[in-house]
PDB file of C-alpha atoms in Angstrom:
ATOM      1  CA  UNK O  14     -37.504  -3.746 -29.664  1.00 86.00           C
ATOM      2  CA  UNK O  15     -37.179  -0.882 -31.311  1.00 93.00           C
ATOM      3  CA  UNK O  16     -35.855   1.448 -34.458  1.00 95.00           C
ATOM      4  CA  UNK O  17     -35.795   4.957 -33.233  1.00 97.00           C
ATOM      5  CA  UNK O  18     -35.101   8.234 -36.070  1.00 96.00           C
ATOM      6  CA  UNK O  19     -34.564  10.682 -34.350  1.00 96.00           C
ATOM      7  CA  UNK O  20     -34.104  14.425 -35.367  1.00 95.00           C
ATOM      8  CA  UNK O  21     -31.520  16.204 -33.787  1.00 96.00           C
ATOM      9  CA  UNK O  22     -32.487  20.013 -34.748  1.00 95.00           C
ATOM     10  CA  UNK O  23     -30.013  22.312 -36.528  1.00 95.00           C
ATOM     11  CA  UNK O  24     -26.813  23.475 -34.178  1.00 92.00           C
ATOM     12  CA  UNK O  25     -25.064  21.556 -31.906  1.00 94.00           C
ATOM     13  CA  UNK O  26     -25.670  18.111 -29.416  1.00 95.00           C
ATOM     14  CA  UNK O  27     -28.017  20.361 -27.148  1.00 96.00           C
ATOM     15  CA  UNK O  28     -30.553  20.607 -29.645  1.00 97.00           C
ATOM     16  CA  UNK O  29     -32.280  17.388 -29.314  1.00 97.00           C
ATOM     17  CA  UNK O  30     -34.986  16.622 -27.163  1.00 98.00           C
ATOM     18  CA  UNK O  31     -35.674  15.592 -24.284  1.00 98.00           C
ATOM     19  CA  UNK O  32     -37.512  12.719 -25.487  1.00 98.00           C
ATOM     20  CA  UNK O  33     -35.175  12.392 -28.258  1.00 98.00           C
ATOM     21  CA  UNK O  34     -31.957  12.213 -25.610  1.00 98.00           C
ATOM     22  CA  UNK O  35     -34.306   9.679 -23.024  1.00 98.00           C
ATOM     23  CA  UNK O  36     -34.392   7.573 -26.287  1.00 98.00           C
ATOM     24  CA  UNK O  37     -30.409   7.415 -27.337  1.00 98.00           C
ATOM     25  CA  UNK O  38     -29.425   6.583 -23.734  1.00 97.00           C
ATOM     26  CA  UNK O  39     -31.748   3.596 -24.245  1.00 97.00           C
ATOM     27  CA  UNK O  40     -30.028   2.354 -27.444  1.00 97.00           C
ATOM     28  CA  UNK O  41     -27.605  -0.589 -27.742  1.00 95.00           C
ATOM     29  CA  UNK O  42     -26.264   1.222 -30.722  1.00 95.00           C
ATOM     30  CA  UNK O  43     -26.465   4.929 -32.532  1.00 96.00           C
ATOM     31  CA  UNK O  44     -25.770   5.767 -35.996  1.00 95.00           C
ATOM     32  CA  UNK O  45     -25.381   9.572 -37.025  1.00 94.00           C
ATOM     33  CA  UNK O  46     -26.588   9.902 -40.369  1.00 89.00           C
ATOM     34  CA  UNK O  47     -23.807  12.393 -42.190  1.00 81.00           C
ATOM     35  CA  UNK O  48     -24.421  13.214 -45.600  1.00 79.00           C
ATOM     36  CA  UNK O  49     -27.652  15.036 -46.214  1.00 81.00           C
ATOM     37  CA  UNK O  50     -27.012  17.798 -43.346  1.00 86.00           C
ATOM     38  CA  UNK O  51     -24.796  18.732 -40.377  1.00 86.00           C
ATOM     39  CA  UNK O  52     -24.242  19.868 -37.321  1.00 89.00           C
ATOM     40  CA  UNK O  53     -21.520  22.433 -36.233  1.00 88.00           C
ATOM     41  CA  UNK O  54     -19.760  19.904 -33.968  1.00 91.00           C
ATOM     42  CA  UNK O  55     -18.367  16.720 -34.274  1.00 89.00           C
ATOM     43  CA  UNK O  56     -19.695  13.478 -33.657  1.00 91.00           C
ATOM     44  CA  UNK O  57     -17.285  13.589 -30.236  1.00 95.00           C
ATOM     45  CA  UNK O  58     -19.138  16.399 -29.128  1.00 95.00           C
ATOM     46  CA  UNK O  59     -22.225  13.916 -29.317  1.00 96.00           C
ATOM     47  CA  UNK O  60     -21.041  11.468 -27.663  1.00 96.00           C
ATOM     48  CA  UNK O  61     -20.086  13.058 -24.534  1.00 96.00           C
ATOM     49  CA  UNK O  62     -23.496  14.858 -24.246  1.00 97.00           C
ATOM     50  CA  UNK O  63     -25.245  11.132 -24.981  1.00 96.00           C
ATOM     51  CA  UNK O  64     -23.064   9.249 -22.930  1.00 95.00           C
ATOM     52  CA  UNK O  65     -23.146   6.409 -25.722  1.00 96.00           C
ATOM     53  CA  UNK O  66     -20.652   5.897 -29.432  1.00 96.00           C
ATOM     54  CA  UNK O  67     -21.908   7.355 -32.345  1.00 96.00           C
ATOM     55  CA  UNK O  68     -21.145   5.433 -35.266  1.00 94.00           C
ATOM     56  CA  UNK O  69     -21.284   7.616 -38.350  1.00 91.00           C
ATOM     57  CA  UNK O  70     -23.134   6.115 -41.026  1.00 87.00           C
ATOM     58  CA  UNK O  71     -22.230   7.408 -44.162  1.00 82.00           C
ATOM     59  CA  UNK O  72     -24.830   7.435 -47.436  1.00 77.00           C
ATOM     60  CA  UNK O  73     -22.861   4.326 -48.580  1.00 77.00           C
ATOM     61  CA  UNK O  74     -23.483   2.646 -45.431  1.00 83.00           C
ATOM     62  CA  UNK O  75     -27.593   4.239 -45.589  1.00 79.00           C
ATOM     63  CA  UNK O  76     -28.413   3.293 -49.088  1.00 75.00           C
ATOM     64  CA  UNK O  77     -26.403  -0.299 -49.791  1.00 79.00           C
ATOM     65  CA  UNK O  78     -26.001  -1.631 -46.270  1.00 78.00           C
ATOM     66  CA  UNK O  79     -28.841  -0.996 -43.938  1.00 84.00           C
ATOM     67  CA  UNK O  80     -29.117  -4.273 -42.663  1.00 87.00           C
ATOM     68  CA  UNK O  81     -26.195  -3.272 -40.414  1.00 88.00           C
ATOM     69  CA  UNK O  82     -27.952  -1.086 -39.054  1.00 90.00           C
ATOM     70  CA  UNK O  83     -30.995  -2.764 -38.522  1.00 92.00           C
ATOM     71  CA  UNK O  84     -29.215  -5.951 -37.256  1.00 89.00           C
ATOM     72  CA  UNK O  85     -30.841  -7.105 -33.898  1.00 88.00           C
ATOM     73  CA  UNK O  86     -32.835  -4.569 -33.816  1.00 88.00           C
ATOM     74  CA  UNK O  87     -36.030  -6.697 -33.025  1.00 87.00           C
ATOM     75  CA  UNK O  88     -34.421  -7.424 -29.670  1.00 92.00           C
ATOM     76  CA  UNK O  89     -32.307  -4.077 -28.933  1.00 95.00           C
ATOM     77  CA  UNK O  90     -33.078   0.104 -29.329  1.00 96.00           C
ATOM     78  CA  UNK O  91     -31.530   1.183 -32.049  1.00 96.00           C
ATOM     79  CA  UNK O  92     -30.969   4.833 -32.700  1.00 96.00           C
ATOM     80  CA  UNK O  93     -30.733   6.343 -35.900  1.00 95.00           C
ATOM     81  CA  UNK O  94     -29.674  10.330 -35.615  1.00 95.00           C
ATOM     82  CA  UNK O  95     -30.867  13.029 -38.511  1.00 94.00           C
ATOM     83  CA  UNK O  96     -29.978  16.341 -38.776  1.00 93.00           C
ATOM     84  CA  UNK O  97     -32.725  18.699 -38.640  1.00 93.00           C
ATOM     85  CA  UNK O  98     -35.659  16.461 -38.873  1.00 94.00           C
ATOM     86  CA  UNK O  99     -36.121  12.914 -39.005  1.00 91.00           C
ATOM     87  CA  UNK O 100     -38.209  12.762 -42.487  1.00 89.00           C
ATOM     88  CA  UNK O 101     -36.467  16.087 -44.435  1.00 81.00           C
ATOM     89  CA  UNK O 102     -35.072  13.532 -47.061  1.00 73.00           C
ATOM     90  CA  UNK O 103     -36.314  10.572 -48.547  1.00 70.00           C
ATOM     91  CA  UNK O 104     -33.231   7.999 -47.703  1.00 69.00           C
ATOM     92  CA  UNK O 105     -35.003   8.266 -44.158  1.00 80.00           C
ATOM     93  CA  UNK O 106     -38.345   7.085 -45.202  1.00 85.00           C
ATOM     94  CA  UNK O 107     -36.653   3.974 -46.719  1.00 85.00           C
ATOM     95  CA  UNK O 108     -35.306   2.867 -43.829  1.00 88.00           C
ATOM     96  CA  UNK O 109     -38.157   3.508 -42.140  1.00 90.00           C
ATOM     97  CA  UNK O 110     -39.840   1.047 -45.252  1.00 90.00           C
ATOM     98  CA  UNK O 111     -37.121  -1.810 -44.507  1.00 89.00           C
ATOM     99  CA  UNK O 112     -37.612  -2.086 -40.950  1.00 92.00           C
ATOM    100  CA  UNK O 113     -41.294  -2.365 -41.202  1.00 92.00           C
ATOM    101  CA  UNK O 114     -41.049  -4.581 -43.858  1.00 92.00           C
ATOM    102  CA  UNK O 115     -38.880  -6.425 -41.392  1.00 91.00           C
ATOM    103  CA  UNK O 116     -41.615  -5.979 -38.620  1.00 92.00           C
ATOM    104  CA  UNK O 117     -39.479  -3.750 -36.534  1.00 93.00           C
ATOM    105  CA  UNK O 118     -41.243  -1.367 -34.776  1.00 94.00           C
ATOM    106  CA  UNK O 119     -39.877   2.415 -35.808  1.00 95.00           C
ATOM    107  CA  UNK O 120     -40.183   5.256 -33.669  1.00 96.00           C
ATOM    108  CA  UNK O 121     -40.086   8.686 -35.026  1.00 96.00           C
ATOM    109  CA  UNK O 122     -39.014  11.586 -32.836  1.00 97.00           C
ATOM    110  CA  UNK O 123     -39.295  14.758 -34.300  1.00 96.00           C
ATOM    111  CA  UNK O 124     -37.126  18.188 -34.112  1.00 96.00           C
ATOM    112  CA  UNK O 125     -37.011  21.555 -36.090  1.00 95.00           C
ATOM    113  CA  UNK O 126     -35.583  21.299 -39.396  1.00 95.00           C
ATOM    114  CA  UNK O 127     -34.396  24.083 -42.297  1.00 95.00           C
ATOM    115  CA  UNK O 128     -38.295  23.561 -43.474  1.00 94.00           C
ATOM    116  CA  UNK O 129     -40.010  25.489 -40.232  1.00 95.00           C
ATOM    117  CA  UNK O 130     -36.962  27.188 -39.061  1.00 97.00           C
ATOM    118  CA  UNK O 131     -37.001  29.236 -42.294  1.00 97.00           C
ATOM    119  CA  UNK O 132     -39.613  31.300 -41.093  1.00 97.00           C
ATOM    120  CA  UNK O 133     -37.004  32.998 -38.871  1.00 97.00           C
ATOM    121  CA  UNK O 134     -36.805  35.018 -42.190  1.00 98.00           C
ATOM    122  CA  UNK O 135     -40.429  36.392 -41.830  1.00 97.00           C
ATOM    123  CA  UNK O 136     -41.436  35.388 -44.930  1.00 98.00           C
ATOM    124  CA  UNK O 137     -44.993  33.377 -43.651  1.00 97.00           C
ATOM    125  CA  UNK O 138     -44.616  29.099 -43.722  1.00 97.00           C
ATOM    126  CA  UNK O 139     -47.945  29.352 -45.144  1.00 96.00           C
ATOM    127  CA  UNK O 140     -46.994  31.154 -48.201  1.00 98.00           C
ATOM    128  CA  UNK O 141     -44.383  29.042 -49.409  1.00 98.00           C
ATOM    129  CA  UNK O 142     -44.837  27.084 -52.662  1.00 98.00           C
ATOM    130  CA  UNK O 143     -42.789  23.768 -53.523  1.00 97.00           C
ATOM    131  CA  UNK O 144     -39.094  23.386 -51.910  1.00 97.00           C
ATOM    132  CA  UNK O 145     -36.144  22.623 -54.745  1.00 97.00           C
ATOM    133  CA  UNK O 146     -32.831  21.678 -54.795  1.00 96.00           C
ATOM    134  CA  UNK O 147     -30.061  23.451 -56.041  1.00 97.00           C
ATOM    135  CA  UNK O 148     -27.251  21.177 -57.363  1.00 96.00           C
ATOM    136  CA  UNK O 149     -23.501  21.771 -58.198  1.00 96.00           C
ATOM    137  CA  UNK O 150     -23.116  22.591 -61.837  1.00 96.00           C
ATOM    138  CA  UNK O 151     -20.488  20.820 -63.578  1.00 91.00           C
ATOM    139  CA  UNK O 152     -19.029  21.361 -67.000  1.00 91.00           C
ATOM    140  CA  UNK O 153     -21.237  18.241 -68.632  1.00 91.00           C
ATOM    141  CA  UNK O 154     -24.289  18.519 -66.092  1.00 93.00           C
ATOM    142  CA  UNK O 155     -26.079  21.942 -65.475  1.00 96.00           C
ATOM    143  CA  UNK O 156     -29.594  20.341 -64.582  1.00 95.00           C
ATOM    144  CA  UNK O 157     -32.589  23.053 -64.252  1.00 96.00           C
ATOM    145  CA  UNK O 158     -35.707  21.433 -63.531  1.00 95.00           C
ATOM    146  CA  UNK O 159     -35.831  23.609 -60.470  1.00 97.00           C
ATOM    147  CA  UNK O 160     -36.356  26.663 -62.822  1.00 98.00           C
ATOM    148  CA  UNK O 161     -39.976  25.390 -63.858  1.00 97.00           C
ATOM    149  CA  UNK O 162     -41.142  24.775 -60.155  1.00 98.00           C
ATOM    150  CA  UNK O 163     -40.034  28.366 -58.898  1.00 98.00           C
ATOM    151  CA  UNK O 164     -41.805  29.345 -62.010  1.00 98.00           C
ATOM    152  CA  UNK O 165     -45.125  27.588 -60.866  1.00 98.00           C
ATOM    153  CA  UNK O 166     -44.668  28.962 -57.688  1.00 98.00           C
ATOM    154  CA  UNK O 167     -43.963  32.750 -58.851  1.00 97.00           C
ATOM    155  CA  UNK O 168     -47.143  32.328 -60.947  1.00 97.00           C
ATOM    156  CA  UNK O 169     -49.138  32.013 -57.793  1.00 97.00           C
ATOM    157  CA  UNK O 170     -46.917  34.539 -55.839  1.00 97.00           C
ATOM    158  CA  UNK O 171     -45.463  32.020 -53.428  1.00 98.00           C
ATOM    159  CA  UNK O 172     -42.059  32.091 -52.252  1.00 98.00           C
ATOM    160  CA  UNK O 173     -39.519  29.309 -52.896  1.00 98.00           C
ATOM    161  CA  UNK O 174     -36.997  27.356 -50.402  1.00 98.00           C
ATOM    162  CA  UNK O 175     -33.572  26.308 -52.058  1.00 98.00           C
ATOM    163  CA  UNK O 176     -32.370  23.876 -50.289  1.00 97.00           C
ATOM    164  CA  UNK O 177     -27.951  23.988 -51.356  1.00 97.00           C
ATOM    165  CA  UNK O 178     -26.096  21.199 -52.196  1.00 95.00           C
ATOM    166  CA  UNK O 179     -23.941  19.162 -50.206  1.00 91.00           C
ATOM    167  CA  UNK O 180     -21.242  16.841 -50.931  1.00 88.00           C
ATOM    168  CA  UNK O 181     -19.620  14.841 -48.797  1.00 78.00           C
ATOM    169  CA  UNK O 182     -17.824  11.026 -49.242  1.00 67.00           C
ATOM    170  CA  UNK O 183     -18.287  11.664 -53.135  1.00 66.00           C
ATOM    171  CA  UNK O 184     -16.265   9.869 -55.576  1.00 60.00           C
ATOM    172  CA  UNK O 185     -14.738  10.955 -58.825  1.00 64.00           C
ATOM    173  CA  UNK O 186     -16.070  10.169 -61.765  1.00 65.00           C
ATOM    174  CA  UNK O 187     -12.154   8.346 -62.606  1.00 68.00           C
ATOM    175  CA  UNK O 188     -12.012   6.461 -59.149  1.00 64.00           C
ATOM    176  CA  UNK O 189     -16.011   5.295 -59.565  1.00 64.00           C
ATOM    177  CA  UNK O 190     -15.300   4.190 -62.247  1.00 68.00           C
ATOM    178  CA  UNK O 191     -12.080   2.268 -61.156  1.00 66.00           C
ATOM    179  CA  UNK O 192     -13.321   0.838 -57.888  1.00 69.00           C
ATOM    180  CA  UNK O 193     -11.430   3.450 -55.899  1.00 71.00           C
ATOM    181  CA  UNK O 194     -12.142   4.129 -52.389  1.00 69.00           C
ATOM    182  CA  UNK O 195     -10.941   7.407 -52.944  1.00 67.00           C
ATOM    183  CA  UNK O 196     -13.122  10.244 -51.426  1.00 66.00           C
ATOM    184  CA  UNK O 197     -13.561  13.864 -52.830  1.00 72.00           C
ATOM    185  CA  UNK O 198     -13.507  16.621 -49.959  1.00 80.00           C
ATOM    186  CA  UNK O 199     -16.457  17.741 -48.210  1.00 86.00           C
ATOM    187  CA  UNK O 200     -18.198  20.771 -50.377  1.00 92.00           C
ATOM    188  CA  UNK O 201     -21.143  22.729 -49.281  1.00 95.00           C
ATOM    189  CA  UNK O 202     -23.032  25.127 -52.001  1.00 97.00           C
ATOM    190  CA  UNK O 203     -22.959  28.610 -50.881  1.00 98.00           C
ATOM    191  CA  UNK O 204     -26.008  31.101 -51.460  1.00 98.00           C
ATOM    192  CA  UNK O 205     -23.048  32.733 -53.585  1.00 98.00           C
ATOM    193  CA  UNK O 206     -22.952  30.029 -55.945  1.00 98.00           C
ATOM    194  CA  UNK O 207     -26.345  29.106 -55.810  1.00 98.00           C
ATOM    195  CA  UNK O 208     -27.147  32.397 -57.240  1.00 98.00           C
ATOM    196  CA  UNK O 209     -24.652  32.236 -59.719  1.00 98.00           C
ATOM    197  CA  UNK O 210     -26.112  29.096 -61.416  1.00 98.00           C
ATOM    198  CA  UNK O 211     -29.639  30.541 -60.925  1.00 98.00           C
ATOM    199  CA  UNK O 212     -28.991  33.696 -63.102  1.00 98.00           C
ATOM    200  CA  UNK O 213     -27.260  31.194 -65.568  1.00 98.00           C
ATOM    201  CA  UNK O 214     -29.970  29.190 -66.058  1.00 98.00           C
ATOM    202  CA  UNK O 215     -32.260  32.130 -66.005  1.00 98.00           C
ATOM    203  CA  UNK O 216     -30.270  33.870 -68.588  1.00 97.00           C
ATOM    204  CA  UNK O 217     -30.502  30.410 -70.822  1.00 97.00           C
ATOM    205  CA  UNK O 218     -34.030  30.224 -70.372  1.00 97.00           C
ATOM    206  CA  UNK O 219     -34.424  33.694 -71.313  1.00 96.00           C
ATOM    207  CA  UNK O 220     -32.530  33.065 -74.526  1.00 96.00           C
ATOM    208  CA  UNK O 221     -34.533  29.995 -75.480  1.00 95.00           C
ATOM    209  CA  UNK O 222     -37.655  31.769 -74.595  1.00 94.00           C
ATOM    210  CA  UNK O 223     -37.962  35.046 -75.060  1.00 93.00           C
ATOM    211  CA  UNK O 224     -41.373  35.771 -74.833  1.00 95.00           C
ATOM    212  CA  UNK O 225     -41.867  33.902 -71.633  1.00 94.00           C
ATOM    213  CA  UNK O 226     -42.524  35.515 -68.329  1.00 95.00           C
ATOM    214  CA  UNK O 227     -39.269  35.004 -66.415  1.00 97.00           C
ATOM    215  CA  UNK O 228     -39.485  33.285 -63.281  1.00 97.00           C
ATOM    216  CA  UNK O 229     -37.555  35.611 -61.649  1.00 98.00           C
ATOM    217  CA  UNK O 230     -34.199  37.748 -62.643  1.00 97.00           C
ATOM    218  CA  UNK O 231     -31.790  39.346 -60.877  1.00 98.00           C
ATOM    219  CA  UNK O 232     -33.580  41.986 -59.702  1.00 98.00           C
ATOM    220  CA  UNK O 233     -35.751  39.238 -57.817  1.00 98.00           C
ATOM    221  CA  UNK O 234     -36.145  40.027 -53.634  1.00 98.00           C
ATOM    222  CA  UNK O 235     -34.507  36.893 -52.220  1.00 98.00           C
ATOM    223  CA  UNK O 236     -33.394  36.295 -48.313  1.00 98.00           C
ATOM    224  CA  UNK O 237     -29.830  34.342 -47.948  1.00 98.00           C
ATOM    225  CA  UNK O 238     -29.809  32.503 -44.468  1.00 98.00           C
ATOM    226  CA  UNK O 239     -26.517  30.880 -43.311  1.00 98.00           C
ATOM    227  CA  UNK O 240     -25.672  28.673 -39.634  1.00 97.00           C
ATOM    228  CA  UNK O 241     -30.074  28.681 -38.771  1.00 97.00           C
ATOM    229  CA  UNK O 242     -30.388  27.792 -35.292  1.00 95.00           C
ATOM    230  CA  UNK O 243     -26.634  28.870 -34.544  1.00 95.00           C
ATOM    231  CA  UNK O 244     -25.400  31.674 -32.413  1.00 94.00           C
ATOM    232  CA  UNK O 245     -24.146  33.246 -35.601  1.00 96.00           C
ATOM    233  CA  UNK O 246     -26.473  32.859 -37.811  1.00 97.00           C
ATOM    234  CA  UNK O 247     -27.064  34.773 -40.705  1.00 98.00           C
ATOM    235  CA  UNK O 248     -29.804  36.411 -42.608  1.00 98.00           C
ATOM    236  CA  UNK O 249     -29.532  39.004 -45.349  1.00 98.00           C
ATOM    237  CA  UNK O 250     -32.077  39.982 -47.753  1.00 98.00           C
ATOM    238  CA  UNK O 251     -31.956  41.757 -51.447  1.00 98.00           C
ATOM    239  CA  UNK O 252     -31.711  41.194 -54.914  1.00 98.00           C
ATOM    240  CA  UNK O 253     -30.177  38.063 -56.290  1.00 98.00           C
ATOM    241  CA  UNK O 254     -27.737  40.281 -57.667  1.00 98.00           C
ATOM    242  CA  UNK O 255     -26.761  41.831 -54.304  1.00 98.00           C
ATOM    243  CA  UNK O 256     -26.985  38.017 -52.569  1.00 98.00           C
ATOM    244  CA  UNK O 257     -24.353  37.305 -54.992  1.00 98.00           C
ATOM    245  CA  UNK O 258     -22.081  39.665 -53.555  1.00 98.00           C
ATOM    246  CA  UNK O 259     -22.267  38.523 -49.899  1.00 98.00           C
ATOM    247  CA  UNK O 260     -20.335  36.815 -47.751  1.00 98.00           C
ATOM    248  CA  UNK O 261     -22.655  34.813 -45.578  1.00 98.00           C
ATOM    249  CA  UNK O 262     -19.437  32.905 -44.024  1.00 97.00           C
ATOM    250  CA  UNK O 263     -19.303  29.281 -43.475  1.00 95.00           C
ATOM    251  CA  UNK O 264     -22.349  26.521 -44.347  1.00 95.00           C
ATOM    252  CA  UNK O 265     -25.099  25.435 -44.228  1.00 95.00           C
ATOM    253  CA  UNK O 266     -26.468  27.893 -46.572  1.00 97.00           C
ATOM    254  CA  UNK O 267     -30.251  28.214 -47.776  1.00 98.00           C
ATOM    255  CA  UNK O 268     -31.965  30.522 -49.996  1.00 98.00           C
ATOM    256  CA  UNK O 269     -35.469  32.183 -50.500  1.00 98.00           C
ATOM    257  CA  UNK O 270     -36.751  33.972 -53.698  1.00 98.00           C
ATOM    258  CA  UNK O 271     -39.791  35.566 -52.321  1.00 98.00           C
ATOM    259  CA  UNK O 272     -42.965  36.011 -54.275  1.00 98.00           C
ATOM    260  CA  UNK O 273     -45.711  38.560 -53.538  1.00 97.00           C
ATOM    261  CA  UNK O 274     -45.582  39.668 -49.604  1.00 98.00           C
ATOM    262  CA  UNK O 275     -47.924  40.610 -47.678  1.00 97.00           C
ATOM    263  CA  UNK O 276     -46.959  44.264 -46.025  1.00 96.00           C
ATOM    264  CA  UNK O 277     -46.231  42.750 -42.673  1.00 96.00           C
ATOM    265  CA  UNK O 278     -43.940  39.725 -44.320  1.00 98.00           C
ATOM    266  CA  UNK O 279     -42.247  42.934 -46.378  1.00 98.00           C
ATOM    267  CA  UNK O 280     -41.900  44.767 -43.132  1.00 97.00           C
ATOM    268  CA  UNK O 281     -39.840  42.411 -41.202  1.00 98.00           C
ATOM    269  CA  UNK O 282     -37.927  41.420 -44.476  1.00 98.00           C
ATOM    270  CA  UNK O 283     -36.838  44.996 -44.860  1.00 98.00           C
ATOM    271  CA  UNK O 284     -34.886  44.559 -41.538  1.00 98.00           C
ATOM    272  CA  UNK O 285     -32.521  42.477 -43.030  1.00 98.00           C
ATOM    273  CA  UNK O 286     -31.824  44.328 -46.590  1.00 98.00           C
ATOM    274  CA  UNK O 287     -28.734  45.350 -47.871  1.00 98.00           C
ATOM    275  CA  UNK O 288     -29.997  48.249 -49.238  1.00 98.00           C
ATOM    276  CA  UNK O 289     -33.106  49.675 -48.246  1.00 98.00           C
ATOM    277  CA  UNK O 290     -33.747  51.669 -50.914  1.00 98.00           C
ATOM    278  CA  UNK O 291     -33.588  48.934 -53.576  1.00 98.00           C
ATOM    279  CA  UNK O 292     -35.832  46.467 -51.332  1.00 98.00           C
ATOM    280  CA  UNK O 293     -38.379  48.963 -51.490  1.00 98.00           C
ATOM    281  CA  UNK O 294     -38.104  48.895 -55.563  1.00 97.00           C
ATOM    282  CA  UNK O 295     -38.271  45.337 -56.260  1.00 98.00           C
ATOM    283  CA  UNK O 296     -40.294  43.626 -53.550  1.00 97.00           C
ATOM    284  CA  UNK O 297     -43.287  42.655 -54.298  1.00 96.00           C
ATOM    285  CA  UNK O 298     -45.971  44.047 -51.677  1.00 96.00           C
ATOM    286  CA  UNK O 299     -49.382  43.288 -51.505  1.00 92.00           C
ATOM    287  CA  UNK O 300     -51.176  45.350 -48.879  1.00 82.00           C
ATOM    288  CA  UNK O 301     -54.606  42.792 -48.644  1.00 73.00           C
TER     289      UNK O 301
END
């Protein structure tokens, strides 16, 4: 029969399709993939809406056991449920490779994602350079390859997505390391913190090179957007070093440091800046 991936948007059960809902009610079983992205309701709240169980399936379960979930699946639907869109992370696309390679047919059914919704911002889709990740910093790992791609993009005046970190079902390095089954809670990176480790590695790379062109500092125009696609979402533009003074509320948090913007971009940006005033000192207008 067949594998179905289907993206479930970015808020709550009612933001899947149509086609997306005709699908799960045709599925002998549904997994709800958990660990890249999430909803603002609970798996319950799915299953009412569905009218079918929702197993979660955790990245464990994902990455080191997806024959369970592709079990009979030549002969019964199986759904597989993402967050956002069905291909915004690569873990996706292997499945998708495994039950090919085991000549089920896959079905993708596509929904908006944190990629296109972004451009509730009014920064232009168009204009955006290459997407990063921002990563929690520990006191051992501080990785800062993003730095170099935001520089790339800033050299061609695009602006750059940060997509936040999330952590959910991780271990510690002690119970890894013991075979413990032992589960760290749920974190999700704030734009707050996000900026924080940004200026830190800015300041580093500033310090190791000082005659380099910065990729951006904290005077940098940047647009914080918390809850996209929610009823209280939240979008707040300014400075890094006003961002970092925010309080956007609860996740999921992304993060845009703008490059140049075209006046109309810059016009409907404006609506959302802390401070006027200092928007219209930093950003970085072109009027072509």
């Amino acid at each position: 029969m067949v594998l179905y991936i289907i993206g479930l948007g970015l808020s709550d059960e009612k933001d899947i399709t149509v086609k997306g809902l005709e699908a799960v009610k045709s599925c002998e079983r549904v997994y709800l993939e958990a660990y890249t992205s999430i909803l603002t309701v609970g798996k319950e709240r799915l299953e009412v809406f569905y009218g079918k169980e929702v197993v979660i399936a955790d990245r464990e379960m994902v990455e080191q056991e997806a024959d369970v979930i592709l079990k009979d699946a030549a002969t019964v639907n199986v759904a597989f449920l993402v967050v956002g869109d069905p291909f915004g992370a690569t873990t996706h696309t292997d499945l998708v490779h495994r039950a090919t390679e085991l000549s089920i047919p896959v079905v993708p059914i596509h929904n908006a994602s944190i990629m296109n919704a972004v451009g509730c911002c009014g920064l232009q889709l168009y204009n955006y350079g290459q997407t990063v990740s921002i990563v929690f910093f520990t006191e051992t790992w501080k990785p800062d390859s993003f730095y170099d791609k935001i520089a790339m993009n800033s050299r061609i005046e695009l602006h750059t997505l940060c997509l936040l970190d999330i952590k959910v079902k991780e271990q510690s390095i002690e119970n890894l390391a013991r075979g413990r089954k032992i589960y760290e809670p749920a974190r999700y990176m704030s734009i707050n913190t996000a900026v924080s480790q940004l200026l830190e590695i800015a300041d580093a790379r500033a310090a190791a090179e000082p005659d380099a062109v910065p990729a951006y500092t904290k005077y940098t125009i940047a647009v914080g957007l918390a809850r996209v696609g929610c009823d209280d979402q939240k979008v707040v533009a300014g400075t890094l070093a006003e961002l970092e003074k925010v309080d956007f509320g609860g996740p999921l948090h992304s993060l845009v440091l703008a490059g140049r913007m075209h006046f109309l971009e810059a016009e409907v940006v404006r609506a959302f800046a802390v401070d006027k005033e200092s928007f219209d000192r930093h950003a970085q207008v072109s009027q072509h």
